[in-house]
């Protein structure tokens, strides 16, 4: 009969041993398993302990000393590196600014120093390294003695430290090949007869194979379909276990996809508290400080909906104004773009106080000071509420507990203050894992190799490739890699750990994927040597994938299987919302008659600009969204090149130039060129200051446009010599019985000065002109509407309408004096568009007009949904 983990452990319990397991999790699980299924159906809790607890029974007791821990070690190394230390191997004395980066590494070496001072180990080190090890050991032991501390890593186990109760028991070490350091412990205790090791059973002849998948998505989906089938068959979640050997790649997607497949999981491997909203809040505060209040870091902090902000409207207004004013970077001290460029007193005052709060947080030196400033920040900027997360999550309390741990460590190390203690807190939190206090209602997910010693009726272990499955203990990791593995005292328990996975009582499913974002992966050598690889497990039943069935249903086929409970909820909700035939869907239906007056002003007229007319012609529903619903797209990004602001700057240069010369004389072209370049330089300072918007952008603007802007002089000579520029940024308006029309024209030229009425209208474009010819339809009614406004408001005739492309350095006349047919066509098209618009608004018909051309780039598509597929 094949021996399994259950029979292996139960037989040791039956013999009355105190069983020692590799981990506390394994000890508790097999203890519970024996109580439920063992021969005696009852067992004392102390009959199963972890190896760590077993070893601690033989260590010396320190009544008047506290143990050193990770925090105390980090504080020691930080204080050591801030004083003359004499280290030259681990730290490069030529670059003291890099010392802080090595403090974590040095702190990790401290527990190894006890073994490193053995003569045979010292002999493996180069001379400079021996000196550094000695310096570190002497400084550390002196620090421990001064503060009444001891280093657990220096302790050597011995029977003399064990009490009589320990010596009177019989111990059985289970899964001994999985426990690194076991041999040295038994040897140091003198190999007593009351401690026995029970070797792992033989796993030859196992039916378990390592299944190969092409990628991690396929591996996860196949596993979840198999688990879905088990749950559908009535298997309880407690009988299913999942292990994961590559949590970085797998856990996020596994958790997400399990939620979609309606499979409850309980992740027993936590994640950094900084990945939760309340932990992320702390790291975002630090990013704002580190990035000197850059716009991007301010956006990341102030726009995060996971934080309970009190004044969201003011914060969004601050960012919107910053984008409009091209604020890119703040500062900690001195000149600050937020203060200089916002030009809004209340917002500047809010920013100053906000900045002061963050600087105070990030420069605090004690935990008490940090806590006081953090409380002040929350009282000032947060609503009165608790942090909210998923059920059972209390990350913020976890972070506050970490602050108390740092406070206690500083007190133990006699360190009254620590520069930038907020950074120290974040570094510490980044090394800790937060495990939500969830119930047991769900499938337990354990990390590798902890899952290897566990057992259950259905045990799935994922991502078990060669690299992820390695289990190597390195007690002397400080030694150079060139030193032989044996002399480094490394213990490789990989093969034993893999063998233990094959001893399951029930079904064991092992798998790995060959390709991932990190590259190609190979299977563990053990499975290759024993021919335990398979491309597919034919004997494993799977549920029909509900999402493949959903796609098949949309294509008109018959799905295999049934929808999950979650899918059913989605479909029911969609039928009530997005798929429902709602009365308020004005993209398909006319608006209510009582809304029509809202589209007009107090005199009952439709207010219209060239932009509004073009938008209505393209899609009436888009016009409705913008001008009635007032839906707009906020920009929260300042580009390194702000084309809108550069366009305004170039407009101002041309306005200043043509208003200065008024009449254009070709004889003065060189004089004009010097004037235009001078105005360019003056306006550059006026718009962007002496060094703005930033050095590379300023250099690019000068290189790209300073000389290019003078190309207009040749074009003026070609088209508008001896003409007079009359108006600049001229706002014209005209009112009839239906419309109130208005427009702002960049430049109006009189072609027959001084008192003639033949005009040209010019619209400047920084890039290319939107079009150059009018054929079967008018692409834009901007210039035709300008022609109408000039005729009605100024009593003149526009016989030339041109775009000027600064990029191309040329005029593109849409019509000229000889193009009477084009002018007549544009006039008629404009009247037809106005009549159509008046009729549509008067009848409430503002439905969407979807097409590939009309919907391209439309910001209202998420509201309209005419060119979206529902899945």
PDB file of N, CA, C and O in Angstrom, residues 261-291:
ATOM      1  N   UNK A 261     -14.745  33.746 -12.353  1.00  0.00           N
ATOM      2  CA  UNK A 261     -15.287  32.386 -12.418  1.00  0.00           C
ATOM      3  C   UNK A 261     -16.130  32.043 -11.193  1.00  0.00           C
ATOM      4  O   UNK A 261     -16.556  30.907 -11.031  1.00  0.00           O
ATOM      5  N   UNK A 262     -16.302  33.019 -10.312  1.00  0.00           N
ATOM      6  CA  UNK A 262     -17.136  32.835  -9.123  1.00  0.00           C
ATOM      7  C   UNK A 262     -16.551  31.761  -8.209  1.00  0.00           C
ATOM      8  O   UNK A 262     -17.274  30.910  -7.672  1.00  0.00           O
ATOM      9  N   UNK A 263     -15.241  31.802  -8.025  1.00  0.00           N
ATOM     10  CA  UNK A 263     -14.543  30.858  -7.160  1.00  0.00           C
ATOM     11  C   UNK A 263     -13.954  31.640  -5.998  1.00  0.00           C
ATOM     12  O   UNK A 263     -13.106  32.512  -6.201  1.00  0.00           O
ATOM     13  N   UNK A 264     -14.373  31.361  -4.759  1.00  0.00           N
ATOM     14  CA  UNK A 264     -13.854  32.125  -3.610  1.00  0.00           C
ATOM     15  C   UNK A 264     -12.446  31.674  -3.231  1.00  0.00           C
ATOM     16  O   UNK A 264     -12.173  30.484  -3.106  1.00  0.00           O
ATOM     17  N   UNK A 265     -11.547  32.640  -3.067  1.00  0.00           N
ATOM     18  CA  UNK A 265     -10.179  32.343  -2.666  1.00  0.00           C
ATOM     19  C   UNK A 265      -9.861  33.048  -1.352  1.00  0.00           C
ATOM     20  O   UNK A 265     -10.381  34.126  -1.066  1.00  0.00           O
ATOM     21  N   UNK A 266      -8.979  32.441  -0.578  1.00  0.00           N
ATOM     22  CA  UNK A 266      -8.419  33.076   0.616  1.00  0.00           C
ATOM     23  C   UNK A 266      -6.901  33.045   0.428  1.00  0.00           C
ATOM     24  O   UNK A 266      -6.277  31.986   0.556  1.00  0.00           O
ATOM     25  N   UNK A 267      -6.317  34.193   0.086  1.00  0.00           N
ATOM     26  CA  UNK A 267      -4.886  34.270  -0.174  1.00  0.00           C
ATOM     27  C   UNK A 267      -4.146  34.316   1.159  1.00  0.00           C
ATOM     28  O   UNK A 267      -4.275  35.271   1.925  1.00  0.00           O
ATOM     29  N   UNK A 268      -3.378  33.274   1.438  1.00  0.00           N
ATOM     30  CA  UNK A 268      -2.638  33.197   2.699  1.00  0.00           C
ATOM     31  C   UNK A 268      -1.259  33.840   2.596  1.00  0.00           C
ATOM     32  O   UNK A 268      -0.538  33.888   3.584  1.00  0.00           O
ATOM     33  N   UNK A 269      -0.903  34.285   1.408  1.00  0.00           N
ATOM     34  CA  UNK A 269       0.341  35.046   1.263  1.00  0.00           C
ATOM     35  C   UNK A 269      -0.044  36.498   1.077  1.00  0.00           C
ATOM     36  O   UNK A 269      -0.667  36.869   0.084  1.00  0.00           O
ATOM     37  N   UNK A 270       0.305  37.333   2.026  1.00  0.00           N
ATOM     38  CA  UNK A 270      -0.097  38.731   1.952  1.00  0.00           C
ATOM     39  C   UNK A 270       0.688  39.491   0.902  1.00  0.00           C
ATOM     40  O   UNK A 270       1.567  38.959   0.220  1.00  0.00           O
ATOM     41  N   UNK A 271       0.350  40.769   0.776  1.00  0.00           N
ATOM     42  CA  UNK A 271       1.091  41.648  -0.120  1.00  0.00           C
ATOM     43  C   UNK A 271       1.437  42.922   0.624  1.00  0.00           C
ATOM     44  O   UNK A 271       0.932  43.187   1.717  1.00  0.00           O
ATOM     45  N   UNK A 272       2.293  43.689   0.035  1.00  0.00           N
ATOM     46  CA  UNK A 272       2.783  44.896   0.695  1.00  0.00           C
ATOM     47  C   UNK A 272       1.621  45.815   1.062  1.00  0.00           C
ATOM     48  O   UNK A 272       0.717  46.036   0.250  1.00  0.00           O
ATOM     49  N   UNK A 273       1.622  46.363   2.268  1.00  0.00           N
ATOM     50  CA  UNK A 273       0.546  47.300   2.636  1.00  0.00           C
ATOM     51  C   UNK A 273       0.526  48.541   1.759  1.00  0.00           C
ATOM     52  O   UNK A 273      -0.489  49.214   1.653  1.00  0.00           O
ATOM     53  N   UNK A 274       1.654  48.830   1.095  1.00  0.00           N
ATOM     54  CA  UNK A 274       1.708  50.006   0.222  1.00  0.00           C
ATOM     55  C   UNK A 274       0.893  49.812  -1.051  1.00  0.00           C
ATOM     56  O   UNK A 274       0.689  50.763  -1.805  1.00  0.00           O
ATOM     57  N   UNK A 275       0.409  48.591  -1.299  1.00  0.00           N
ATOM     58  CA  UNK A 275      -0.419  48.330  -2.476  1.00  0.00           C
ATOM     59  C   UNK A 275      -1.902  48.533  -2.186  1.00  0.00           C
ATOM     60  O   UNK A 275      -2.710  48.513  -3.110  1.00  0.00           O
ATOM     61  N   UNK A 276      -2.262  48.719  -0.917  1.00  0.00           N
ATOM     62  CA  UNK A 276      -3.643  49.010  -0.546  1.00  0.00           C
ATOM     63  C   UNK A 276      -3.843  50.524  -0.513  1.00  0.00           C
ATOM     64  O   UNK A 276      -2.875  51.285  -0.381  1.00  0.00           O
ATOM     65  N   UNK A 277      -5.091  51.000  -0.651  1.00  0.00           N
ATOM     66  CA  UNK A 277      -5.304  52.463  -0.693  1.00  0.00           C
ATOM     67  C   UNK A 277      -4.701  53.220   0.472  1.00  0.00           C
ATOM     68  O   UNK A 277      -4.021  54.231   0.278  1.00  0.00           O
ATOM     69  N   UNK A 278      -4.914  52.735   1.703  1.00  0.00           N
ATOM     70  CA  UNK A 278      -4.410  53.482   2.851  1.00  0.00           C
ATOM     71  C   UNK A 278      -2.891  53.416   2.948  1.00  0.00           C
ATOM     72  O   UNK A 278      -2.263  54.334   3.480  1.00  0.00           O
ATOM     73  N   UNK A 279      -2.275  52.348   2.446  1.00  0.00           N
ATOM     74  CA  UNK A 279      -0.821  52.304   2.381  1.00  0.00           C
ATOM     75  C   UNK A 279      -0.286  53.088   1.210  1.00  0.00           C
ATOM     76  O   UNK A 279       0.756  53.753   1.302  1.00  0.00           O
ATOM     77  N   UNK A 280      -1.026  53.036   0.103  1.00  0.00           N
ATOM     78  CA  UNK A 280      -0.624  53.790  -1.095  1.00  0.00           C
ATOM     79  C   UNK A 280      -0.642  55.294  -0.824  1.00  0.00           C
ATOM     80  O   UNK A 280       0.137  56.053  -1.398  1.00  0.00           O
ATOM     81  N   UNK A 281      -1.544  55.717   0.055  1.00  0.00           N
ATOM     82  CA  UNK A 281      -1.610  57.125   0.417  1.00  0.00           C
ATOM     83  C   UNK A 281      -0.274  57.607   0.977  1.00  0.00           C
ATOM     84  O   UNK A 281       0.222  58.682   0.621  1.00  0.00           O
ATOM     85  N   UNK A 282       0.355  56.806   1.818  1.00  0.00           N
ATOM     86  CA  UNK A 282       1.627  57.199   2.410  1.00  0.00           C
ATOM     87  C   UNK A 282       2.724  57.289   1.356  1.00  0.00           C
ATOM     88  O   UNK A 282       3.511  58.237   1.344  1.00  0.00           O
ATOM     89  N   UNK A 283       2.770  56.314   0.456  1.00  0.00           N
ATOM     90  CA  UNK A 283       3.810  56.342  -0.577  1.00  0.00           C
ATOM     91  C   UNK A 283       3.581  57.476  -1.565  1.00  0.00           C
ATOM     92  O   UNK A 283       4.533  58.075  -2.069  1.00  0.00           O
ATOM     93  N   UNK A 284       2.317  57.808  -1.841  1.00  0.00           N
ATOM     94  CA  UNK A 284       2.044  58.922  -2.754  1.00  0.00           C
ATOM     95  C   UNK A 284       2.451  60.260  -2.135  1.00  0.00           C
ATOM     96  O   UNK A 284       2.901  61.167  -2.829  1.00  0.00           O
ATOM     97  N   UNK A 285       2.258  60.396  -0.818  1.00  0.00           N
ATOM     98  CA  UNK A 285       2.732  61.599  -0.133  1.00  0.00           C
ATOM     99  C   UNK A 285       4.241  61.747  -0.318  1.00  0.00           C
ATOM    100  O   UNK A 285       4.746  62.832  -0.614  1.00  0.00           O
ATOM    101  N   UNK A 286       4.955  60.642  -0.146  1.00  0.00           N
ATOM    102  CA  UNK A 286       6.418  60.681  -0.277  1.00  0.00           C
ATOM    103  C   UNK A 286       6.833  60.980  -1.711  1.00  0.00           C
ATOM    104  O   UNK A 286       7.826  61.689  -1.949  1.00  0.00           O
ATOM    105  N   UNK A 287       6.097  60.463  -2.693  1.00  0.00           N
ATOM    106  CA  UNK A 287       6.415  60.739  -4.094  1.00  0.00           C
ATOM    107  C   UNK A 287       6.279  62.223  -4.405  1.00  0.00           C
ATOM    108  O   UNK A 287       7.089  62.783  -5.148  1.00  0.00           O
ATOM    109  N   UNK A 288       5.256  62.871  -3.855  1.00  0.00           N
ATOM    110  CA  UNK A 288       5.092  64.314  -4.070  1.00  0.00           C
ATOM    111  C   UNK A 288       6.305  65.056  -3.541  1.00  0.00           C
ATOM    112  O   UNK A 288       6.828  65.969  -4.187  1.00  0.00           O
ATOM    113  N   UNK A 289       6.774  64.656  -2.383  1.00  0.00           N
ATOM    114  CA  UNK A 289       7.951  65.316  -1.790  1.00  0.00           C
ATOM    115  C   UNK A 289       9.204  65.020  -2.617  1.00  0.00           C
ATOM    116  O   UNK A 289       9.980  65.925  -2.941  1.00  0.00           O
ATOM    117  N   UNK A 290       9.413  63.756  -2.968  1.00  0.00           N
ATOM    118  CA  UNK A 290      10.618  63.370  -3.715  1.00  0.00           C
ATOM    119  C   UNK A 290      10.661  64.012  -5.093  1.00  0.00           C
ATOM    120  O   UNK A 290      11.748  64.343  -5.593  1.00  0.00           O
ATOM    121  N   UNK A 291       9.497  64.170  -5.730  1.00  0.00           N
ATOM    122  CA  UNK A 291       9.447  64.748  -7.071  1.00  0.00           C
ATOM    123  C   UNK A 291       9.237  66.253  -7.052  1.00  0.00           C
ATOM    124  O   UNK A 291       8.863  66.850  -8.063  1.00  0.00           O
TER     125      UNK A 291
END
